[in-house]
Short mmCIF file of C-alpha atoms and ligand atoms in Angstrom, two decimals:
data_model
loop_
_atom_site.label_atom_id
_atom_site.label_comp_id
_atom_site.label_asym_id
_atom_site.label_seq_id
_atom_site.Cartn_x
_atom_site.Cartn_y
_atom_site.Cartn_z
CA GLN A 1 -112.86 -129.44 112.94
CA LYS A 2 -115.16 -127.33 115.06
CA GLN A 3 -118.05 -129.03 113.29
CA GLY A 4 -120.07 -125.87 112.88
CA PHE A 5 -119.43 -124.54 116.39
CA ASP A 6 -117.78 -121.15 116.87
CA TRP A 7 -115.36 -122.49 119.49
CA TYR A 8 -113.79 -125.81 120.38
CA MET A 9 -115.00 -125.17 123.89
CA ARG A 10 -118.62 -124.97 122.81
CA LYS A 11 -118.20 -128.11 120.73
CA GLU A 12 -116.67 -129.88 123.73
CA ILE A 13 -119.51 -128.76 126.00
CA PHE A 14 -121.92 -130.35 123.54
CA GLU A 15 -119.85 -133.53 123.35
CA GLN A 16 -120.40 -134.26 127.03
CA PRO A 17 -123.28 -136.73 126.68
CA LYS A 18 -121.04 -138.90 124.48
CA ALA A 19 -117.89 -138.34 126.54
CA VAL A 20 -119.71 -139.43 129.70
CA ALA A 21 -121.27 -142.45 127.96
CA ASP A 22 -117.87 -143.48 126.57
CA THR A 23 -116.26 -143.23 130.00
CA LEU A 24 -118.97 -145.52 131.41
CA LEU A 25 -118.75 -148.05 128.61
CA GLY A 26 -118.17 -151.69 129.51
CA ARG A 27 -117.95 -151.22 133.26
CA LEU A 28 -120.66 -153.67 134.33
CA ASN A 29 -120.17 -157.41 133.84
CA ASP A 30 -122.99 -159.92 133.40
CA LYS A 31 -123.00 -160.66 137.15
CA GLY A 32 -123.98 -157.04 137.75
CA GLU A 33 -120.54 -156.25 139.15
CA LEU A 34 -118.48 -153.25 138.37
CA GLN A 35 -115.28 -154.09 136.59
CA LEU A 36 -112.26 -151.85 136.28
CA ASP A 37 -109.94 -154.22 134.40
CA GLU A 38 -107.46 -151.55 133.48
CA LEU A 39 -106.89 -150.70 137.14
CA ARG A 40 -104.56 -153.65 137.72
CA MET A 41 -104.42 -153.13 141.45
CA SER A 42 -105.21 -156.19 143.51
CA PRO A 43 -108.41 -156.30 145.58
CA GLU A 44 -106.25 -157.32 148.60
CA LEU A 45 -104.33 -154.10 148.29
CA LEU A 46 -107.48 -152.03 147.88
CA ARG A 47 -108.92 -153.68 150.99
CA ARG A 48 -105.90 -152.69 153.04
CA ILE A 49 -105.81 -148.97 152.37
CA ASN A 50 -107.00 -146.80 155.24
CA LYS A 51 -106.87 -143.34 153.73
CA ILE A 52 -107.36 -141.72 150.35
CA VAL A 53 -105.70 -138.49 149.32
CA ILE A 54 -106.84 -136.88 146.08
CA VAL A 55 -104.39 -134.42 144.53
CA ALA A 56 -105.05 -132.26 141.50
CA CYS A 57 -105.07 -128.68 140.19
CA GLY A 58 -107.77 -126.31 138.99
CA THR A 59 -110.86 -127.91 137.53
CA ALA A 60 -109.54 -131.40 138.29
CA PHE A 61 -109.20 -130.36 141.94
CA TYR A 62 -112.89 -129.41 141.97
CA ALA A 63 -113.75 -132.82 140.52
CA GLY A 64 -111.76 -134.21 143.45
CA LEU A 65 -113.83 -132.19 145.93
CA VAL A 66 -116.99 -133.77 144.53
CA ALA A 67 -115.32 -137.19 144.67
CA LYS A 68 -114.66 -136.85 148.39
CA TYR A 69 -118.40 -136.68 149.14
CA ALA A 70 -119.12 -139.77 147.05
CA ILE A 71 -116.13 -141.86 148.07
CA GLU A 72 -116.51 -141.27 151.80
CA HIS A 73 -120.24 -141.91 151.63
CA TRP A 74 -119.89 -145.18 149.70
CA THR A 75 -116.70 -146.57 151.23
CA ARG A 76 -116.34 -144.94 154.67
CA ILE A 77 -112.64 -144.53 153.91
CA PRO A 78 -111.41 -141.10 155.07
CA CYS A 79 -110.67 -139.04 151.97
CA GLU A 80 -108.76 -135.76 151.76
CA VAL A 81 -108.50 -133.55 148.73
CA GLU A 82 -105.51 -131.33 148.27
CA LEU A 83 -104.15 -128.92 145.69
CA ALA A 84 -101.14 -130.61 144.12
CA SER A 85 -99.10 -127.44 144.51
CA GLU A 86 -99.60 -127.50 148.29
CA PHE A 87 -99.36 -131.22 148.92
CA ARG A 88 -95.67 -131.92 148.81
CA TYR A 89 -94.54 -128.80 150.61
CA ARG A 90 -96.33 -129.44 153.86
CA ASP A 91 -94.88 -132.84 154.79
CA PRO A 92 -98.18 -134.72 154.25
CA ILE A 93 -98.89 -137.89 156.21
CA VAL A 94 -98.70 -140.56 153.53
CA ASP A 95 -97.67 -144.18 154.01
CA PRO A 96 -98.02 -147.58 152.31
CA MET A 97 -101.65 -147.78 153.53
CA THR A 98 -102.52 -144.53 151.75
CA LEU A 99 -104.09 -144.51 148.31
CA VAL A 100 -103.20 -141.35 146.43
CA VAL A 101 -105.55 -140.54 143.56
CA THR A 102 -104.44 -137.93 141.06
CA ILE A 103 -106.80 -136.34 138.57
CA SER A 104 -105.41 -134.72 135.44
CA GLN A 105 -106.91 -134.23 132.00
CA SER A 106 -103.55 -133.67 130.28
CA GLY A 107 -101.51 -136.04 132.41
CA GLU A 108 -98.62 -133.55 132.20
CA THR A 109 -99.36 -131.04 134.96
CA ALA A 110 -96.06 -130.47 136.77
CA ASP A 111 -97.49 -129.90 140.25
CA THR A 112 -99.52 -133.10 140.04
CA LEU A 113 -96.54 -135.05 138.75
CA MET A 114 -94.34 -133.80 141.60
CA ALA A 115 -97.05 -134.78 144.08
CA ILE A 116 -97.05 -138.33 142.68
CA ARG A 117 -93.29 -138.61 142.94
CA HIS A 118 -93.45 -137.43 146.52
CA ALA A 119 -96.24 -139.88 147.39
CA ARG A 120 -94.41 -142.80 145.82
CA GLU A 121 -91.25 -141.97 147.72
CA GLN A 122 -93.36 -142.55 150.85
CA GLN A 123 -94.46 -145.93 149.42
CA ALA A 124 -98.06 -144.81 148.85
CA LYS A 125 -99.94 -146.42 145.97
CA VAL A 126 -100.99 -144.02 143.25
CA ILE A 127 -103.97 -144.24 140.90
CA ALA A 128 -104.13 -141.71 138.10
CA ILE A 129 -107.40 -140.55 136.59
CA CYS A 130 -106.32 -139.20 133.22
CA ASN A 131 -107.64 -138.38 129.76
CA THR A 132 -104.40 -138.72 127.83
CA ASN A 133 -103.11 -142.15 126.94
CA GLY A 134 -99.51 -142.73 127.86
CA ALA A 135 -98.96 -139.27 129.39
CA THR A 136 -96.28 -138.81 132.06
CA ILE A 137 -98.65 -138.92 135.05
CA PRO A 138 -100.23 -142.30 134.20
CA ARG A 139 -96.79 -143.66 133.30
CA GLU A 140 -95.46 -142.74 136.73
CA SER A 141 -98.49 -144.09 138.61
CA ASP A 142 -99.18 -147.61 139.90
CA ALA A 143 -102.52 -147.77 138.09
CA VAL A 144 -104.71 -145.71 135.78
CA ILE A 145 -108.37 -145.10 135.14
CA TYR A 146 -108.66 -143.42 131.77
CA THR A 147 -111.47 -141.02 131.03
CA HIS A 148 -112.66 -141.28 127.44
CA ALA A 149 -113.47 -137.66 126.72
CA GLY A 150 -111.45 -137.53 123.50
CA PRO A 151 -109.01 -134.67 122.91
CA GLU A 152 -109.89 -131.48 124.77
CA ILE A 153 -108.65 -128.51 122.77
CA GLY A 154 -110.37 -125.53 124.39
CA VAL A 155 -108.09 -124.33 127.19
CA ALA A 156 -110.95 -124.28 129.70
CA SER A 157 -111.79 -127.80 130.79
CA THR A 158 -115.37 -128.96 130.24
CA LYS A 159 -115.78 -132.57 129.12
CA GLY A 160 -112.56 -133.21 131.01
CA PHE A 161 -114.39 -132.29 134.23
CA THR A 162 -117.57 -134.31 133.72
CA THR A 163 -115.64 -137.42 132.69
CA GLN A 164 -113.33 -137.01 135.70
CA LEU A 165 -116.46 -137.07 137.83
CA VAL A 166 -117.53 -140.32 136.17
CA ALA A 167 -114.12 -141.90 136.82
CA CYS A 168 -114.25 -140.80 140.47
CA TYR A 169 -117.73 -142.28 140.92
CA LEU A 170 -116.56 -145.53 139.32
CA LEU A 171 -113.53 -145.68 141.59
CA GLY A 172 -115.68 -145.02 144.67
CA LEU A 173 -118.16 -147.72 143.72
CA TYR A 174 -115.40 -150.16 142.87
CA LEU A 175 -113.74 -149.64 146.25
CA ALA A 176 -117.11 -150.12 147.94
CA GLN A 177 -117.63 -153.36 146.00
CA VAL A 178 -114.16 -154.72 146.71
CA ARG A 179 -114.46 -153.90 150.40
CA GLY A 180 -117.90 -155.50 150.60
CA MET A 181 -119.77 -152.29 151.45
CA LYS A 182 -121.96 -152.37 148.36
CA TYR A 183 -123.23 -155.43 146.53
CA GLY A 184 -124.24 -156.26 142.98
CA ASP A 185 -127.73 -154.81 143.04
CA GLU A 186 -126.75 -151.56 144.74
CA ILE A 187 -123.84 -151.05 142.37
CA ALA A 188 -126.06 -151.87 139.40
CA ALA A 189 -128.68 -149.36 140.59
CA LEU A 190 -126.10 -146.61 140.97
CA LEU A 191 -124.58 -147.45 137.60
CA THR A 192 -128.01 -147.35 135.99
CA GLU A 193 -128.39 -143.87 137.35
CA LEU A 194 -124.96 -142.96 136.03
CA GLU A 195 -125.92 -144.42 132.68
CA ARG A 196 -128.87 -142.03 132.56
CA MET A 197 -126.49 -139.05 132.93
CA PRO A 198 -125.83 -138.55 129.20
CA GLU A 199 -129.59 -138.05 128.79
CA ALA A 200 -129.70 -135.62 131.74
CA ILE A 201 -126.79 -133.66 130.30
CA GLN A 202 -128.48 -133.58 126.90
CA GLN A 203 -131.57 -132.16 128.57
CA MET A 204 -129.44 -129.35 130.04
CA LEU A 205 -127.93 -128.65 126.62
CA ASP A 206 -131.32 -128.60 124.93
CA SER A 207 -132.52 -125.92 127.32
CA GLN A 208 -129.50 -123.65 126.85
CA GLN A 209 -131.49 -120.65 125.60
CA VAL A 210 -132.16 -119.28 129.08
CA VAL A 211 -128.40 -119.23 129.75
CA LEU A 212 -127.54 -117.63 126.42
CA ASP A 213 -130.07 -114.86 127.06
CA LEU A 214 -128.72 -114.40 130.55
CA ALA A 215 -125.17 -113.94 129.25
CA LYS A 216 -126.33 -111.15 126.95
CA GLU A 217 -128.20 -109.52 129.78
CA LEU A 218 -125.28 -109.72 132.21
CA VAL A 219 -122.54 -108.69 129.78
CA ASP A 220 -121.59 -105.65 131.89
CA ALA A 221 -121.42 -107.46 135.22
CA THR A 222 -118.10 -106.87 136.97
CA SER A 223 -118.56 -109.49 139.67
CA VAL A 224 -120.57 -112.70 139.94
CA LEU A 225 -121.01 -115.00 142.93
CA PHE A 226 -121.76 -118.73 142.95
CA LEU A 227 -123.17 -120.51 145.99
CA GLY A 228 -123.79 -124.14 146.79
CA ARG A 229 -123.70 -126.65 149.61
CA HIS A 230 -122.50 -130.25 149.76
CA VAL A 231 -121.52 -131.21 146.17
CA GLY A 232 -123.13 -127.97 145.03
CA TYR A 233 -120.19 -126.17 146.65
CA PRO A 234 -117.51 -127.55 144.31
CA SER A 235 -119.97 -126.98 141.45
CA ALA A 236 -120.08 -123.31 142.50
CA LEU A 237 -116.27 -123.15 142.63
CA GLU A 238 -115.99 -124.63 139.15
CA GLY A 239 -118.67 -122.27 137.76
CA ALA A 240 -116.71 -119.32 139.16
CA LEU A 241 -113.41 -120.60 137.74
CA LYS A 242 -114.91 -120.90 134.24
CA LEU A 243 -116.08 -117.30 134.41
CA LYS A 244 -112.74 -115.95 135.63
CA GLU A 245 -110.84 -117.79 132.94
CA LEU A 246 -113.04 -116.86 130.02
CA ALA A 247 -114.82 -113.61 130.84
CA TYR A 248 -112.00 -112.09 132.93
CA ILE A 249 -114.34 -110.84 135.61
CA HIS A 250 -114.29 -111.30 139.33
CA ALA A 251 -116.17 -114.47 140.19
CA GLU A 252 -116.17 -116.38 143.44
CA GLY A 253 -117.70 -119.58 144.65
CA PHE A 254 -118.76 -119.96 148.27
CA ALA A 255 -120.24 -122.64 150.45
CA ALA A 256 -123.73 -121.21 150.97
CA GLY A 257 -123.47 -121.91 154.70
CA GLU A 258 -120.54 -119.50 154.90
CA LEU A 259 -122.58 -116.58 153.61
CA LYS A 260 -123.27 -115.18 157.06
CA HIS A 261 -119.63 -115.57 158.03
CA GLY A 262 -118.50 -112.84 155.65
CA PRO A 263 -119.43 -113.06 151.97
CA ILE A 264 -122.92 -111.61 152.50
CA ALA A 265 -121.19 -108.24 152.90
CA LEU A 266 -120.43 -108.41 149.16
CA ILE A 267 -124.09 -108.51 148.19
CA SER A 268 -125.18 -105.31 146.51
CA GLN A 269 -128.00 -104.18 144.25
CA ASP A 270 -128.22 -106.30 141.09
CA LEU A 271 -125.15 -108.43 141.86
CA PRO A 272 -125.68 -111.68 139.94
CA VAL A 273 -125.67 -114.67 142.31
CA PHE A 274 -125.93 -118.21 140.96
CA VAL A 275 -127.15 -120.77 143.47
CA VAL A 276 -127.20 -124.56 143.10
CA VAL A 277 -130.12 -126.03 145.05
CA PRO A 278 -129.90 -129.65 146.29
CA PRO A 279 -132.59 -132.03 145.01
CA LYS A 280 -135.92 -132.41 146.77
CA GLY A 281 -135.63 -135.22 149.27
CA ARG A 282 -132.49 -133.60 150.67
CA ASP A 283 -134.76 -131.17 152.44
CA GLN A 284 -132.54 -130.31 155.38
CA LEU A 285 -129.92 -129.04 152.99
CA ARG A 286 -132.37 -127.69 150.47
CA ASP A 287 -134.32 -125.56 152.95
CA LYS A 288 -131.13 -123.90 154.11
CA VAL A 289 -130.00 -123.10 150.60
CA ILE A 290 -133.41 -121.67 149.73
CA SER A 291 -133.30 -119.41 152.77
CA ASN A 292 -129.82 -118.28 151.70
CA ILE A 293 -131.29 -117.30 148.34
CA ALA A 294 -134.04 -115.34 150.07
CA GLU A 295 -131.38 -113.55 152.15
CA VAL A 296 -129.36 -112.41 149.16
CA LYS A 297 -132.48 -111.51 147.23
CA ALA A 298 -133.70 -109.35 150.11
CA ARG A 299 -130.43 -107.42 149.77
CA GLY A 300 -131.03 -106.71 146.10
CA ALA A 301 -129.03 -109.52 144.44
CA ARG A 302 -130.13 -110.87 141.06
CA THR A 303 -130.71 -114.54 141.75
CA ILE A 304 -130.07 -117.24 139.18
CA VAL A 305 -131.30 -120.46 140.71
CA LEU A 306 -130.42 -123.97 139.53
CA ALA A 307 -133.09 -126.29 140.91
CA GLU A 308 -135.34 -129.18 139.98
CA GLY A 309 -138.15 -128.17 137.65
CA ASP A 310 -140.88 -128.89 140.18
CA ASP A 311 -139.18 -127.10 143.07
CA ASP A 312 -141.71 -124.31 143.58
CA GLU A 313 -140.00 -122.93 146.68
CA ALA A 314 -136.74 -122.49 144.79
CA ALA A 315 -138.60 -120.98 141.84
CA ALA A 316 -140.25 -118.47 144.16
CA VAL A 317 -136.90 -116.89 145.07
CA ALA A 318 -135.44 -117.06 141.54
CA ASP A 319 -135.16 -114.09 139.22
CA THR A 320 -134.05 -116.66 136.66
CA LEU A 321 -134.67 -120.37 137.07
CA ILE A 322 -132.45 -122.96 135.41
CA GLU A 323 -134.11 -126.35 135.62
CA LEU A 324 -132.11 -129.36 136.73
CA PRO A 325 -133.20 -132.94 136.02
CA LYS A 326 -134.15 -135.29 138.85
CA ILE A 327 -131.01 -137.11 139.97
CA SER A 328 -129.34 -138.14 143.22
CA THR A 329 -127.53 -135.42 145.09
CA LEU A 330 -124.10 -136.96 144.59
CA LEU A 331 -124.50 -136.99 140.82
CA GLN A 332 -126.04 -133.53 140.54
CA PRO A 333 -122.77 -131.68 139.71
CA MET A 334 -122.66 -133.42 136.32
CA ALA A 335 -125.88 -131.69 135.32
CA ALA A 336 -125.45 -128.45 137.28
CA ILE A 337 -122.11 -127.61 135.71
CA ILE A 338 -123.48 -127.62 132.14
CA PRO A 339 -125.31 -124.26 132.28
CA LEU A 340 -122.39 -122.73 134.18
CA GLN A 341 -119.98 -123.81 131.41
CA LEU A 342 -122.35 -122.49 128.75
CA PHE A 343 -122.81 -119.21 130.59
CA ALA A 344 -119.06 -118.57 130.79
CA CYS A 345 -118.56 -119.55 127.14
CA GLU A 346 -121.38 -117.28 125.99
CA LEU A 347 -120.47 -114.31 128.18
CA ALA A 348 -116.89 -114.43 126.86
CA THR A 349 -118.20 -114.69 123.30
CA VAL A 350 -120.48 -111.69 123.77
CA LYS A 351 -117.55 -109.75 125.23
CA GLY A 352 -115.49 -110.59 122.14
CA HIS A 353 -112.87 -112.70 123.93
CA ASP A 354 -110.98 -115.63 122.46
CA VAL A 355 -112.78 -118.45 124.24
CA ASP A 356 -110.42 -121.21 123.16
CA GLN A 357 -107.24 -119.32 124.06
CA PRO A 358 -107.97 -117.17 127.11
CA ARG A 359 -105.26 -114.64 127.90
CA ASN A 360 -102.33 -115.80 130.05
CA LEU A 361 -103.47 -119.43 130.16
CA ALA A 362 -101.90 -122.59 128.76
CA LYS A 363 -103.71 -125.88 128.20
CA SER A 364 -101.24 -127.82 130.19
CA VAL A 365 -99.11 -126.32 132.92
CA THR A 366 -95.81 -128.13 132.73
CA VAL A 367 -93.87 -125.92 135.13
CA GLU A 368 -94.39 -125.74 138.89
C1 F6R B 1 -109.63 -124.93 134.03
C2 F6R B 1 -108.47 -125.70 133.63
C3 F6R B 1 -107.36 -125.89 134.59
C4 F6R B 1 -106.96 -127.36 134.63
C5 F6R B 1 -105.73 -127.55 135.52
C6 F6R B 1 -105.33 -129.00 135.63
O1 F6R B 1 -110.57 -124.81 133.02
O2 F6R B 1 -108.44 -126.19 132.53
O3 F6R B 1 -107.71 -125.43 135.86
O4 F6R B 1 -108.03 -128.09 135.11
O5 F6R B 1 -104.65 -126.82 134.98
O6 F6R B 1 -105.03 -129.53 134.39
P1 F6R B 1 -104.93 -131.08 134.18
O7 F6R B 1 -106.27 -131.67 134.41
O8 F6R B 1 -104.47 -131.26 132.77
O9 F6R B 1 -103.93 -131.59 135.18
#
């Protein structure tokens, strides 16, 4: 059932426009309000919470890092993101006013499940973002937002990630609506932009050739760095994770602003460095990222720059340019991750690895 694709993973990468559209389906009512019927958590309760803690593992944790930027910006509720495996062992401050949000594709990840149990013992309310109907995590949570990615078979998460982002955006906007921070027209405008995402993702898929060629060219790389700022930072982390998992090479994601605080020492001749550039209009951030690219390029790095097509300054420091569509900064990870997923899939294919069953990995990690 790979439908002509060599790997389930590649098929699932290409399913993302539909998976994202399906996860958005039926969320706006005729009054232009966001509705999350399945949530079954009263607006009164959602108005009372004073802190959000997102807990997850791996790729889902990186989706949570993106969510923090969006949720805090839209709701002004302080939001922490924590690895599920760390959460319960550090005596976290959680009380009945805390909303714990877990993100899990499988709904069976042991660390995430243990985190939920711990949070509920402290009387916190728990919302699960999950792709698997009736899995243990949603069953043990107070409420669920299902992603509608369909079954994810490739061990490396792809459509799981982008649909988790959608669910996080929906939750953030819903909280903003319930708490009176955003009104019908603003929500509708943001949802319209979200509804254009399947098209933006398709555009990234249609222009995959540059990434496929790059994978062939970089097949002997032993180390690859990924840099980004703001939501580009978790995108960089996720790009690096995909490469570790599938190509078995050293890959690291950094916040671009940290470069001078250490990682720049790693830059050597021809080291491939992927950089996610914020959209034009976010010029304070964008200028800094572009000067980071110039810094690594001056030290001999091979720069692969993800930037808007008309960003001439970014193009000027790019050895390879991967064009991103025009979208708001907060939504950019949904487009930026596509070429990074494709790159990891292709590099592993060229190296002759089993992309769907990477060594040492299991699809769902049911032991702590
Ligand atoms: C990475 C990957 C893992 C999972 C992590 C959490 O490609 O698949 O990092 O994201 O094990 O799994 P879930 O989302 O099922 O809780």
